[in-house]
Amino acid sequence: MKHTITLLLLVLSNLSVLLAQQNKNQLDKVAYEYAASSLDNFKALLSIPNDAHYPKDIEKNVKWCEEQFGERGFKTERLVTPTVPLLLAEKKQKGAKKTVLIYLQIDGQPVDKTRWFQKSPWQPTLKEKNEAGDWTAIPWEQLQGEINPDWRIFARSASDAKGPVAMFLAALDAAKDQKIQPNYNIKIIMDFEEELGSPHLPPAVEQYRKKLASDMLIIFDGPRHISNQPTLTFGARGIATVTLTVHGPRVPQHSGHYGNYAPNPAVRLAQLIASMKDEVGRVTIPGFYDGIELDEATKKILAQVPDDESQIKAAIGIAETDQVGKNYQEAIQYPSLNVRGMASAWIGGKVRTIVPATATAEIDIRLVPEVDPDRLIQLVADHIKSKGYLLLGREPTEEERLSHARIAFMRSKVSYQAFRTPFDAEVGLWLDRAMHSAFGKTPIKIRNSGGSIPISPFVTTLGIPAVTVPTVNRDNNQHSPNENIRLGNYFEGVRLFLAILGEQL
């Protein structure tokens, strides 16, 4: 009898596994079909220019999103800000006890059309890699047949972050037709100024906090781990920016007449920036890293991320790394001080023999939860002053020019703080289950990403935990010319979002 019961339990267990696998295979098939059929819709979205510097173009994106979510049974509402609106879409489920807020980014980085290897960044182009390793265009109509997962769609915002938007819409369609009903209410907040630093988001979250009230936040944005394995990210660094200008002569001067006599602001700016870091990339400003301590428990969390340092260096084309941390994961636990652009006088075909009048550096400071952004900015200002500069928040007067040997202008802005959610938070455990349902394995869990997304206003104002669900390929050229998305990632993203819609909370 005991043997019979044991055998019966074994049979039931195997049957359960078999049924689960059959169900997974069926959902895989459904996700593939809906992902494939959604590509024309994705193409339409990518064809709408979305640089937030041009509000008329953003309005077209807002209307597109209103129509798309409205067609899927969502109630949409524009949340007014001083520039372009945020868009809130909401769908309630009968008997739901929890509400999930989903963040989607719609705008994209500016483009330099001359550096795109296609007619236009707003004309989505399907490409495959040839034997020489170059990406060559293939007819869009080939998507009607068998689809190669390594084909890519090239267009601005293909990965950052219209790809996840189209994936989610496809998953919603699949869930409806398969009668998959979430047991939670869904709110979707769409941001059309993320690439501008979401300047109006923090006050908007405060103003509309009742409309945004939720139990947790998930962010459909960002690239997977470099291995392209399923990933969850539990935090992101915040960002502050600094514009630093060093003044020289009132106007550019002839370098023959005044070279060796009029101090060159480009040289002085280079010296000033160089004084902020040592030879291995660590910030030398006293106190910049205060408050950051990686204990053994934290190092253990970081070590479980399967990074291959050689692969990372090869992927971005460097021989050695800065030594802020012992490895990549440790490095992004610290605040950074990055020169994101420099300009002085003219170069190339417009070069001329002059001593420049000014030299400017644009700096970004990536923030972590342990630091006060205003304090870091003040440390940078104090450092500049310690090098003998009169530091102003405006253009110098004539009197100041003639009485101070070194003059600099500094303007700063804190866009948003960092956030971090514990791995064992309810939202993390729920998403982990959905990942298992979608892929049959535990996702790579990253403590926080190196990049920034404007999520901390939601976390601090609404008092909810947040986790990022990245889907796109890391080698997508986001923020750069020839941005792209791998179709295999697009299809798996639809599968994952379908699993999330079906995972019970």
Short mmCIF file of C-alpha atoms in Angstrom, two decimals:
data_model
loop_
_atom_site.label_atom_id
_atom_site.label_comp_id
_atom_site.label_asym_id
_atom_site.label_seq_id
_atom_site.Cartn_x
_atom_site.Cartn_y
_atom_site.Cartn_z
CA MET A 1 0.00 0.00 0.00
CA LYS A 2 2.80 2.39 0.96
CA HIS A 3 4.57 1.58 -2.30
CA THR A 4 1.38 2.25 -4.29
CA ILE A 5 0.86 5.65 -2.63
CA THR A 6 4.48 6.60 -3.32
CA LEU A 7 4.12 5.54 -6.95
CA LEU A 8 0.86 7.51 -7.26
CA LEU A 9 2.47 10.64 -5.82
CA LEU A 10 5.36 10.27 -8.25
CA VAL A 11 2.95 9.91 -11.18
CA LEU A 12 0.99 12.98 -10.03
CA SER A 13 4.19 14.95 -9.62
CA ASN A 14 5.38 14.03 -13.11
CA LEU A 15 1.94 14.83 -14.51
CA SER A 16 2.02 18.24 -12.83
CA VAL A 17 5.43 18.98 -14.36
CA LEU A 18 4.22 17.80 -17.76
CA LEU A 19 1.08 19.98 -17.61
CA ALA A 20 3.14 22.96 -16.48
CA GLN A 21 5.52 22.44 -19.42
CA GLN A 22 2.62 22.08 -21.85
CA ASN A 23 1.08 25.29 -20.49
CA LYS A 24 4.43 27.08 -20.81
CA ASN A 25 4.85 25.84 -24.39
CA GLN A 26 1.35 27.06 -25.24
CA LEU A 27 2.03 30.51 -23.77
CA ASP A 28 5.38 30.63 -25.58
CA LYS A 29 3.54 29.99 -28.84
CA VAL A 30 0.89 32.62 -28.04
CA ALA A 31 3.53 35.21 -27.08
CA TYR A 32 5.44 34.56 -30.32
CA GLU A 33 2.32 34.97 -32.45
CA TYR A 34 1.29 38.21 -30.80
CA ALA A 35 4.83 39.59 -30.80
CA ALA A 36 5.14 38.92 -34.52
CA SER A 37 1.77 40.45 -35.32
CA SER A 38 2.60 43.57 -33.24
CA LEU A 39 5.69 44.58 -35.22
CA ASP A 40 3.77 46.82 -37.63
CA ASN A 41 2.30 48.63 -34.61
CA PHE A 42 5.81 48.96 -33.20
CA LYS A 43 6.98 50.36 -36.53
CA ALA A 44 4.22 52.98 -36.42
CA LEU A 45 5.27 54.09 -32.93
CA LEU A 46 8.95 54.30 -33.92
CA SER A 47 8.02 56.46 -36.92
CA ILE A 48 6.85 59.30 -34.65
CA PRO A 49 9.73 61.67 -33.75
CA ASN A 50 9.97 61.94 -29.98
CA ASP A 51 12.68 64.44 -29.02
CA ALA A 52 11.17 66.30 -26.05
CA HIS A 53 12.80 69.52 -27.22
CA TYR A 54 9.97 69.60 -29.80
CA PRO A 55 6.59 69.60 -27.97
CA LYS A 56 4.58 69.33 -31.21
CA ASP A 57 6.20 65.97 -31.90
CA ILE A 58 5.59 64.87 -28.32
CA GLU A 59 1.89 65.68 -28.73
CA LYS A 60 1.75 63.12 -31.55
CA ASN A 61 3.20 60.51 -29.19
CA VAL A 62 0.72 61.40 -26.46
CA LYS A 63 -2.21 60.98 -28.85
CA TRP A 64 -0.86 57.66 -30.12
CA CYS A 65 -0.62 56.32 -26.57
CA GLU A 66 -4.09 57.60 -25.70
CA GLU A 67 -5.54 55.74 -28.68
CA GLN A 68 -3.62 52.53 -28.08
CA PHE A 69 -4.42 52.16 -24.39
CA GLY A 70 -7.97 53.42 -24.89
CA GLU A 71 -8.57 50.67 -27.46
CA ARG A 72 -7.49 48.13 -24.84
CA GLY A 73 -10.01 49.24 -22.25
CA PHE A 74 -7.87 51.68 -20.27
CA LYS A 75 -9.20 54.99 -19.04
CA THR A 76 -6.62 57.65 -19.92
CA GLU A 77 -6.05 61.06 -18.39
CA ARG A 78 -3.50 63.75 -19.11
CA LEU A 79 -1.71 64.99 -16.00
CA VAL A 80 -0.86 68.59 -16.81
CA THR A 81 2.67 69.93 -16.21
CA PRO A 82 4.22 73.29 -17.25
CA THR A 83 5.37 71.75 -20.57
CA VAL A 84 4.02 68.47 -21.97
CA PRO A 85 1.67 66.25 -19.96
CA LEU A 86 2.25 62.95 -18.27
CA LEU A 87 -0.29 60.36 -19.39
CA LEU A 88 -2.03 58.12 -16.86
CA ALA A 89 -3.85 55.00 -18.06
CA GLU A 90 -5.89 52.95 -15.61
CA LYS A 91 -7.75 49.65 -15.73
CA LYS A 92 -9.46 48.15 -12.71
CA GLN A 93 -10.04 44.44 -12.12
CA LYS A 94 -13.06 43.10 -10.33
CA GLY A 95 -12.19 42.00 -6.79
CA ALA A 96 -8.61 43.27 -6.99
CA LYS A 97 -7.02 44.13 -3.66
CA LYS A 98 -3.74 45.55 -4.97
CA THR A 99 -2.72 48.11 -7.55
CA VAL A 100 0.44 47.93 -9.66
CA LEU A 101 1.84 51.14 -11.15
CA ILE A 102 3.82 50.66 -14.36
CA TYR A 103 6.28 53.29 -15.61
CA LEU A 104 6.82 53.69 -19.35
CA GLN A 105 9.15 56.17 -21.06
CA ILE A 106 8.07 57.45 -24.47
CA ASP A 107 10.54 60.20 -25.43
CA GLY A 108 14.03 59.66 -26.83
CA GLN A 109 17.43 61.29 -27.13
CA PRO A 110 18.14 63.89 -29.84
CA VAL A 111 19.55 62.55 -33.10
CA ASP A 112 22.41 63.38 -35.45
CA LYS A 113 21.00 62.11 -38.75
CA THR A 114 24.41 62.29 -40.44
CA ARG A 115 25.68 59.45 -38.26
CA TRP A 116 22.82 57.01 -38.88
CA PHE A 117 23.44 54.32 -41.49
CA GLN A 118 19.94 54.60 -42.93
CA LYS A 119 17.66 57.21 -44.46
CA SER A 120 16.23 58.47 -41.16
CA PRO A 121 16.27 57.53 -37.45
CA TRP A 122 12.46 57.82 -37.65
CA GLN A 123 12.21 55.32 -40.49
CA PRO A 124 12.51 51.93 -38.72
CA THR A 125 14.79 49.65 -40.70
CA LEU A 126 15.08 45.88 -40.38
CA LYS A 127 18.68 44.67 -40.61
CA GLU A 128 20.75 41.51 -40.44
CA LYS A 129 24.50 41.07 -39.98
CA ASN A 130 26.41 40.01 -43.09
CA GLU A 131 29.53 37.85 -43.27
CA ALA A 132 31.75 40.90 -42.84
CA GLY A 133 29.99 41.74 -39.57
CA ASP A 134 28.16 44.80 -40.93
CA TRP A 135 24.45 45.47 -40.46
CA THR A 136 22.64 45.54 -43.80
CA ALA A 137 19.00 46.43 -44.48
CA ILE A 138 16.55 43.71 -45.46
CA PRO A 139 12.91 44.14 -46.56
CA TRP A 140 10.42 44.71 -43.75
CA GLU A 141 8.19 42.18 -45.51
CA GLN A 142 10.52 39.39 -44.40
CA LEU A 143 8.85 39.67 -40.98
CA GLN A 144 5.83 37.94 -42.56
CA GLY A 145 7.80 34.69 -42.74
CA GLU A 146 10.13 32.89 -40.36
CA ILE A 147 11.78 35.44 -38.08
CA ASN A 148 15.44 35.25 -37.15
CA PRO A 149 15.77 36.28 -33.46
CA ASP A 150 19.10 37.97 -34.26
CA TRP A 151 17.57 40.37 -36.75
CA ARG A 152 17.35 43.90 -35.41
CA ILE A 153 15.16 46.93 -35.91
CA PHE A 154 17.17 50.16 -36.11
CA ALA A 155 15.41 53.39 -35.08
CA ARG A 156 15.61 56.05 -32.37
CA SER A 157 14.02 54.73 -29.16
CA ALA A 158 13.85 51.16 -30.48
CA SER A 159 15.25 50.02 -27.14
CA ASP A 160 15.14 53.18 -25.02
CA ALA A 161 12.26 52.88 -24.51
CA LYS A 162 9.51 52.41 -27.10
CA GLY A 163 10.36 48.72 -27.46
CA PRO A 164 8.95 47.86 -24.00
CA VAL A 165 5.84 49.94 -24.78
CA ALA A 166 5.07 47.91 -27.90
CA MET A 167 5.89 44.66 -26.07
CA PHE A 168 3.42 45.50 -23.31
CA LEU A 169 0.65 46.38 -25.77
CA ALA A 170 1.19 43.03 -27.51
CA ALA A 171 1.09 41.22 -24.15
CA LEU A 172 -2.18 42.96 -23.27
CA ASP A 173 -3.70 41.74 -26.55
CA ALA A 174 -2.49 38.19 -25.93
CA ALA A 175 -3.80 38.20 -22.35
CA LYS A 176 -7.25 39.36 -23.47
CA ASP A 177 -7.60 36.69 -26.16
CA GLN A 178 -6.27 33.96 -23.83
CA LYS A 179 -8.62 35.13 -21.06
CA ILE A 180 -5.68 35.82 -18.73
CA GLN A 181 -7.00 38.18 -16.06
CA PRO A 182 -4.65 39.97 -13.66
CA ASN A 183 -5.90 39.87 -10.07
CA TYR A 184 -4.63 43.41 -9.53
CA ASN A 185 -5.53 46.86 -10.80
CA ILE A 186 -3.16 48.41 -13.34
CA LYS A 187 -2.08 52.03 -13.54
CA ILE A 188 0.37 53.11 -16.21
CA ILE A 189 2.25 56.40 -16.03
CA MET A 190 3.85 57.53 -19.28
CA ASP A 191 6.73 60.01 -19.16
CA PHE A 192 7.45 62.15 -22.25
CA GLU A 193 10.45 64.09 -20.85
CA GLU A 194 12.64 61.37 -19.33
CA GLU A 195 15.60 62.19 -21.57
CA LEU A 196 15.41 65.79 -20.36
CA GLY A 197 15.76 64.52 -16.79
CA SER A 198 11.98 64.49 -16.14
CA PRO A 199 12.18 68.06 -14.79
CA HIS A 200 8.46 68.27 -13.94
CA LEU A 201 7.97 64.75 -12.64
CA PRO A 202 8.71 65.25 -8.91
CA PRO A 203 6.16 68.06 -8.41
CA ALA A 204 3.67 66.20 -10.62
CA VAL A 205 3.91 63.06 -8.47
CA GLU A 206 3.21 65.22 -5.43
CA GLN A 207 0.34 67.04 -7.14
CA TYR A 208 -1.30 63.86 -8.45
CA ARG A 209 -0.35 61.51 -5.64
CA LYS A 210 -3.95 60.36 -5.07
CA LYS A 211 -4.38 59.45 -8.73
CA LEU A 212 -1.04 57.60 -8.70
CA ALA A 213 -1.60 55.80 -5.37
CA SER A 214 -0.47 52.17 -5.72
CA ASP A 215 1.04 49.28 -3.80
CA MET A 216 4.16 48.84 -5.92
CA LEU A 217 5.91 50.16 -9.01
CA ILE A 218 7.49 48.25 -11.87
CA ILE A 219 9.55 49.93 -14.56
CA PHE A 220 9.61 48.52 -18.09
CA ASP A 221 12.92 50.03 -19.16
CA GLY A 222 16.59 49.30 -19.56
CA PRO A 223 18.84 46.55 -20.90
CA ARG A 224 19.32 43.08 -19.48
CA HIS A 225 22.57 41.89 -17.97
CA ILE A 226 25.39 41.77 -20.52
CA SER A 227 24.87 37.99 -20.81
CA ASN A 228 21.35 38.79 -22.15
CA GLN A 229 19.81 36.50 -19.55
CA PRO A 230 16.52 37.37 -17.80
CA THR A 231 17.22 40.14 -15.32
CA LEU A 232 15.61 42.09 -12.50
CA THR A 233 17.14 45.33 -11.24
CA PHE A 234 16.25 46.52 -7.75
CA GLY A 235 17.56 50.06 -7.87
CA ALA A 236 19.09 52.81 -9.99
CA ARG A 237 21.40 55.70 -9.41
CA GLY A 238 20.02 59.21 -9.41
CA ILE A 239 21.52 62.09 -11.33
CA ALA A 240 22.65 65.67 -10.82
CA THR A 241 24.30 67.87 -13.43
CA VAL A 242 26.86 70.68 -13.38
CA THR A 243 27.81 73.17 -16.09
CA LEU A 244 31.28 74.58 -15.47
CA THR A 245 32.75 77.42 -17.54
CA VAL A 246 36.24 78.86 -17.09
CA HIS A 247 36.75 82.42 -18.35
CA GLY A 248 39.75 83.76 -20.22
CA PRO A 249 40.03 87.03 -22.16
CA ARG A 250 36.84 88.97 -22.82
CA VAL A 251 36.79 87.80 -26.46
CA PRO A 252 39.03 85.32 -28.33
CA GLN A 253 42.51 86.74 -28.92
CA HIS A 254 45.08 86.18 -31.69
CA SER A 255 47.36 83.39 -30.47
CA GLY A 256 50.40 85.03 -32.07
CA HIS A 257 49.85 88.33 -30.32
CA TYR A 258 48.65 86.97 -26.98
CA GLY A 259 49.77 83.36 -26.76
CA ASN A 260 52.08 82.97 -23.73
CA TYR A 261 50.45 86.10 -22.32
CA ALA A 262 46.64 85.64 -22.05
CA PRO A 263 45.84 82.56 -19.94
CA ASN A 264 44.09 79.87 -22.00
CA PRO A 265 40.75 78.84 -20.40
CA ALA A 266 40.73 75.48 -22.20
CA VAL A 267 44.02 74.54 -20.56
CA ARG A 268 42.86 75.81 -17.19
CA LEU A 269 39.60 73.88 -17.45
CA ALA A 270 41.50 70.71 -18.33
CA GLN A 271 43.77 71.24 -15.32
CA LEU A 272 40.79 71.90 -13.06
CA ILE A 273 38.97 68.76 -14.15
CA ALA A 274 42.15 66.70 -13.92
CA SER A 275 42.54 67.86 -10.31
CA MET A 276 39.21 66.23 -9.44
CA LYS A 277 40.36 62.68 -10.20
CA ASP A 278 43.47 60.60 -9.77
CA GLU A 279 45.19 58.51 -12.44
CA VAL A 280 42.94 55.48 -11.87
CA GLY A 281 39.67 57.39 -12.01
CA ARG A 282 38.89 57.89 -8.32
CA VAL A 283 37.45 61.25 -7.28
CA THR A 284 40.02 63.07 -5.16
CA ILE A 285 37.65 65.67 -3.71
CA PRO A 286 37.66 65.03 0.07
CA GLY A 287 34.43 63.46 1.33
CA PHE A 288 33.00 62.58 -2.08
CA TYR A 289 32.64 58.89 -1.22
CA ASP A 290 31.69 59.35 2.43
CA GLY A 291 28.89 57.06 3.59
CA ILE A 292 29.59 54.27 1.10
CA GLU A 293 30.65 51.07 2.79
CA LEU A 294 30.31 47.70 1.10
CA ASP A 295 30.04 45.14 3.89
CA GLU A 296 30.45 41.40 3.33
CA ALA A 297 26.69 40.84 2.95
CA THR A 298 26.52 43.48 0.22
CA LYS A 299 29.59 42.10 -1.54
CA LYS A 300 27.95 38.68 -1.54
CA ILE A 301 24.86 40.14 -3.22
CA LEU A 302 27.04 41.84 -5.82
CA ALA A 303 29.11 38.70 -6.42
CA GLN A 304 26.07 36.63 -7.46
CA VAL A 305 25.77 38.72 -10.64
CA PRO A 306 27.59 36.60 -13.27
CA ASP A 307 29.72 39.37 -14.75
CA ASP A 308 32.63 38.49 -17.00
CA GLU A 309 34.95 41.47 -16.67
CA SER A 310 36.84 40.53 -19.84
CA GLN A 311 33.58 40.40 -21.75
CA ILE A 312 32.52 43.80 -20.46
CA LYS A 313 35.83 45.39 -21.43
CA ALA A 314 35.73 43.78 -24.86
CA ALA A 315 32.15 44.90 -25.41
CA ILE A 316 32.99 48.57 -24.89
CA GLY A 317 36.54 48.43 -26.27
CA ILE A 318 38.80 49.25 -23.31
CA ALA A 319 41.98 47.61 -22.00
CA GLU A 320 41.65 48.63 -18.37
CA THR A 321 39.03 50.07 -16.06
CA ASP A 322 38.87 52.85 -13.52
CA GLN A 323 39.50 51.58 -9.99
CA VAL A 324 36.62 53.07 -8.03
CA GLY A 325 35.50 49.52 -7.20
CA LYS A 326 37.18 46.16 -7.55
CA ASN A 327 34.78 45.18 -10.35
CA TYR A 328 31.85 46.51 -12.36
CA GLN A 329 29.16 45.81 -9.76
CA GLU A 330 31.19 47.45 -6.99
CA ALA A 331 31.96 50.47 -9.18
CA ILE A 332 28.30 51.39 -9.67
CA GLN A 333 27.60 51.37 -5.94
CA TYR A 334 29.51 54.68 -5.66
CA PRO A 335 28.58 58.17 -6.85
CA SER A 336 30.35 59.12 -10.07
CA LEU A 337 31.78 62.36 -11.43
CA ASN A 338 31.68 62.22 -15.21
CA VAL A 339 32.61 64.76 -17.87
CA ARG A 340 29.91 64.25 -20.47
CA GLY A 341 31.06 66.97 -22.86
CA MET A 342 33.60 69.76 -23.35
CA ALA A 343 33.75 72.73 -25.70
CA SER A 344 36.07 75.63 -26.38
CA ALA A 345 36.51 77.73 -29.51
CA TRP A 346 36.46 75.84 -32.84
CA ILE A 347 37.86 72.63 -34.28
CA GLY A 348 38.11 70.86 -37.64
CA GLY A 349 37.44 72.95 -40.70
CA LYS A 350 36.51 75.95 -38.54
CA VAL A 351 39.67 75.94 -36.42
CA ARG A 352 41.44 79.25 -35.98
CA THR A 353 44.61 80.44 -34.24
CA ILE A 354 43.20 82.06 -31.13
CA VAL A 355 43.29 81.99 -27.36
CA PRO A 356 39.66 81.08 -26.51
CA ALA A 357 37.48 83.33 -24.40
CA THR A 358 35.86 80.47 -22.47
CA ALA A 359 35.94 76.73 -22.03
CA THR A 360 32.95 74.75 -20.78
CA ALA A 361 32.51 71.27 -19.35
CA GLU A 362 29.19 69.53 -18.83
CA ILE A 363 29.37 67.16 -15.86
CA ASP A 364 26.97 64.57 -14.54
CA ILE A 365 27.06 63.16 -11.03
CA ARG A 366 25.40 59.75 -10.63
CA LEU A 367 23.90 59.42 -7.18
CA VAL A 368 23.40 56.49 -4.80
CA PRO A 369 20.92 56.36 -1.87
CA GLU A 370 23.62 56.93 0.74
CA VAL A 371 24.62 60.40 -0.52
CA ASP A 372 23.10 63.88 -0.39
CA PRO A 373 23.25 65.36 -3.92
CA ASP A 374 23.36 68.96 -2.70
CA ARG A 375 26.34 68.08 -0.51
CA LEU A 376 28.23 66.53 -3.46
CA ILE A 377 27.60 69.61 -5.61
CA GLN A 378 28.85 71.82 -2.79
CA LEU A 379 31.99 69.67 -2.51
CA VAL A 380 32.67 70.24 -6.21
CA ALA A 381 32.14 74.00 -5.78
CA ASP A 382 34.43 74.11 -2.74
CA HIS A 383 37.11 72.23 -4.69
CA ILE A 384 36.97 74.78 -7.52
CA LYS A 385 37.31 77.63 -5.04
CA SER A 386 40.26 75.88 -3.38
CA LYS A 387 42.10 76.12 -6.69
CA GLY A 388 41.96 79.90 -6.53
CA TYR A 389 38.82 80.53 -8.59
CA LEU A 390 36.21 83.20 -8.03
CA LEU A 391 33.15 81.01 -8.54
CA LEU A 392 30.08 82.79 -9.87
CA GLY A 393 26.54 81.86 -10.87
CA ARG A 394 26.55 84.47 -13.65
CA GLU A 395 28.82 86.21 -16.13
CA PRO A 396 31.67 88.16 -14.49
CA THR A 397 31.57 91.95 -14.34
CA GLU A 398 34.31 94.06 -15.83
CA GLU A 399 35.57 94.87 -12.34
CA GLU A 400 35.73 91.16 -11.46
CA ARG A 401 37.63 90.39 -14.66
CA LEU A 402 40.31 92.91 -13.79
CA SER A 403 40.64 92.01 -10.11
CA HIS A 404 40.55 88.17 -10.17
CA ALA A 405 43.10 86.01 -11.95
CA ARG A 406 40.85 82.94 -12.16
CA ILE A 407 37.10 83.12 -12.75
CA ALA A 408 34.62 80.30 -13.26
CA PHE A 409 30.86 80.07 -13.75
CA MET A 410 28.96 77.11 -12.29
CA ARG A 411 25.32 76.08 -12.68
CA SER A 412 23.90 72.88 -11.15
CA LYS A 413 20.67 70.91 -10.98
CA VAL A 414 19.54 67.83 -9.07
CA SER A 415 17.20 65.87 -11.34
CA TYR A 416 16.28 63.03 -8.99
CA GLN A 417 17.70 60.80 -6.27
CA ALA A 418 18.62 57.14 -6.37
CA PHE A 419 16.39 54.33 -5.15
CA ARG A 420 16.94 50.75 -4.01
CA THR A 421 14.47 47.98 -3.10
CA PRO A 422 15.28 44.84 -1.04
CA PHE A 423 15.31 41.56 -2.96
CA ASP A 424 12.71 40.07 -0.60
CA ALA A 425 10.14 42.86 -1.03
CA GLU A 426 6.72 41.63 -2.19
CA VAL A 427 7.19 43.14 -5.64
CA GLY A 428 10.53 41.37 -6.05
CA LEU A 429 9.16 37.97 -5.01
CA TRP A 430 6.17 38.39 -7.32
CA LEU A 431 8.32 39.28 -10.32
CA ASP A 432 10.67 36.41 -9.52
CA ARG A 433 7.71 34.02 -9.79
CA ALA A 434 6.69 35.58 -13.10
CA MET A 435 10.24 35.17 -14.40
CA HIS A 436 10.16 31.48 -13.48
CA SER A 437 6.85 31.13 -15.30
CA ALA A 438 8.22 32.83 -18.41
CA PHE A 439 11.67 31.30 -18.62
CA GLY A 440 11.80 28.40 -16.17
CA LYS A 441 14.76 29.80 -14.24
CA THR A 442 15.76 32.33 -11.63
CA PRO A 443 16.61 35.76 -13.08
CA ILE A 444 19.86 37.56 -12.53
CA LYS A 445 19.21 40.01 -9.69
CA ILE A 446 21.11 43.27 -9.73
CA ARG A 447 21.24 45.47 -6.61
CA ASN A 448 21.18 48.67 -8.63
CA SER A 449 21.97 49.71 -12.16
CA GLY A 450 24.58 52.27 -13.06
CA GLY A 451 22.12 54.31 -15.07
CA SER A 452 19.39 56.64 -13.87
CA ILE A 453 15.62 56.62 -14.22
CA PRO A 454 13.30 59.13 -12.54
CA ILE A 455 11.74 56.70 -10.09
CA SER A 456 12.70 58.08 -6.68
CA PRO A 457 9.83 60.65 -6.70
CA PHE A 458 7.39 57.74 -6.80
CA VAL A 459 9.25 55.79 -4.12
CA THR A 460 9.55 58.71 -1.70
CA THR A 461 6.24 60.49 -2.36
CA LEU A 462 3.99 57.45 -2.79
CA GLY A 463 5.88 55.30 -0.28
CA ILE A 464 6.04 52.25 -2.55
CA PRO A 465 8.83 49.83 -3.54
CA ALA A 466 10.06 49.73 -7.14
CA VAL A 467 11.79 47.15 -9.35
CA THR A 468 12.96 47.50 -12.94
CA VAL A 469 12.10 44.79 -15.47
CA PRO A 470 14.68 45.19 -18.28
CA THR A 471 14.09 43.39 -21.56
CA VAL A 472 16.25 44.82 -24.35
CA ASN A 473 19.71 43.80 -25.55
CA ARG A 474 22.53 45.68 -23.87
CA ASP A 475 24.39 46.32 -27.15
CA ASN A 476 21.56 48.49 -28.45
CA ASN A 477 23.40 51.80 -28.94
CA GLN A 478 20.93 53.63 -26.74
CA HIS A 479 21.49 57.41 -26.68
CA SER A 480 23.73 56.99 -29.74
CA PRO A 481 23.37 56.79 -33.51
CA ASN A 482 22.05 53.49 -34.89
CA GLU A 483 20.02 52.54 -31.83
CA ASN A 484 18.45 49.13 -32.27
CA ILE A 485 16.53 46.28 -30.67
CA ARG A 486 17.17 42.56 -31.15
CA LEU A 487 13.99 40.76 -32.20
CA GLY A 488 14.72 37.83 -29.89
CA ASN A 489 14.63 40.25 -26.97
CA TYR A 490 11.41 41.81 -28.24
CA PHE A 491 9.70 38.40 -28.42
CA GLU A 492 10.94 37.36 -24.98
CA GLY A 493 9.77 40.69 -23.60
CA VAL A 494 6.23 39.99 -24.80
CA ARG A 495 6.43 36.55 -23.17
CA LEU A 496 7.62 38.04 -19.89
CA PHE A 497 4.97 40.76 -19.79
CA LEU A 498 2.31 38.13 -20.51
CA ALA A 499 3.63 36.10 -17.57
CA ILE A 500 3.48 39.18 -15.32
CA LEU A 501 -0.13 39.81 -16.32
CA GLY A 502 -0.99 36.25 -15.37
CA GLU A 503 1.02 36.02 -12.14
CA GLN A 504 -1.23 36.33 -9.12
CA LEU A 505 -0.45 38.89 -6.44
#
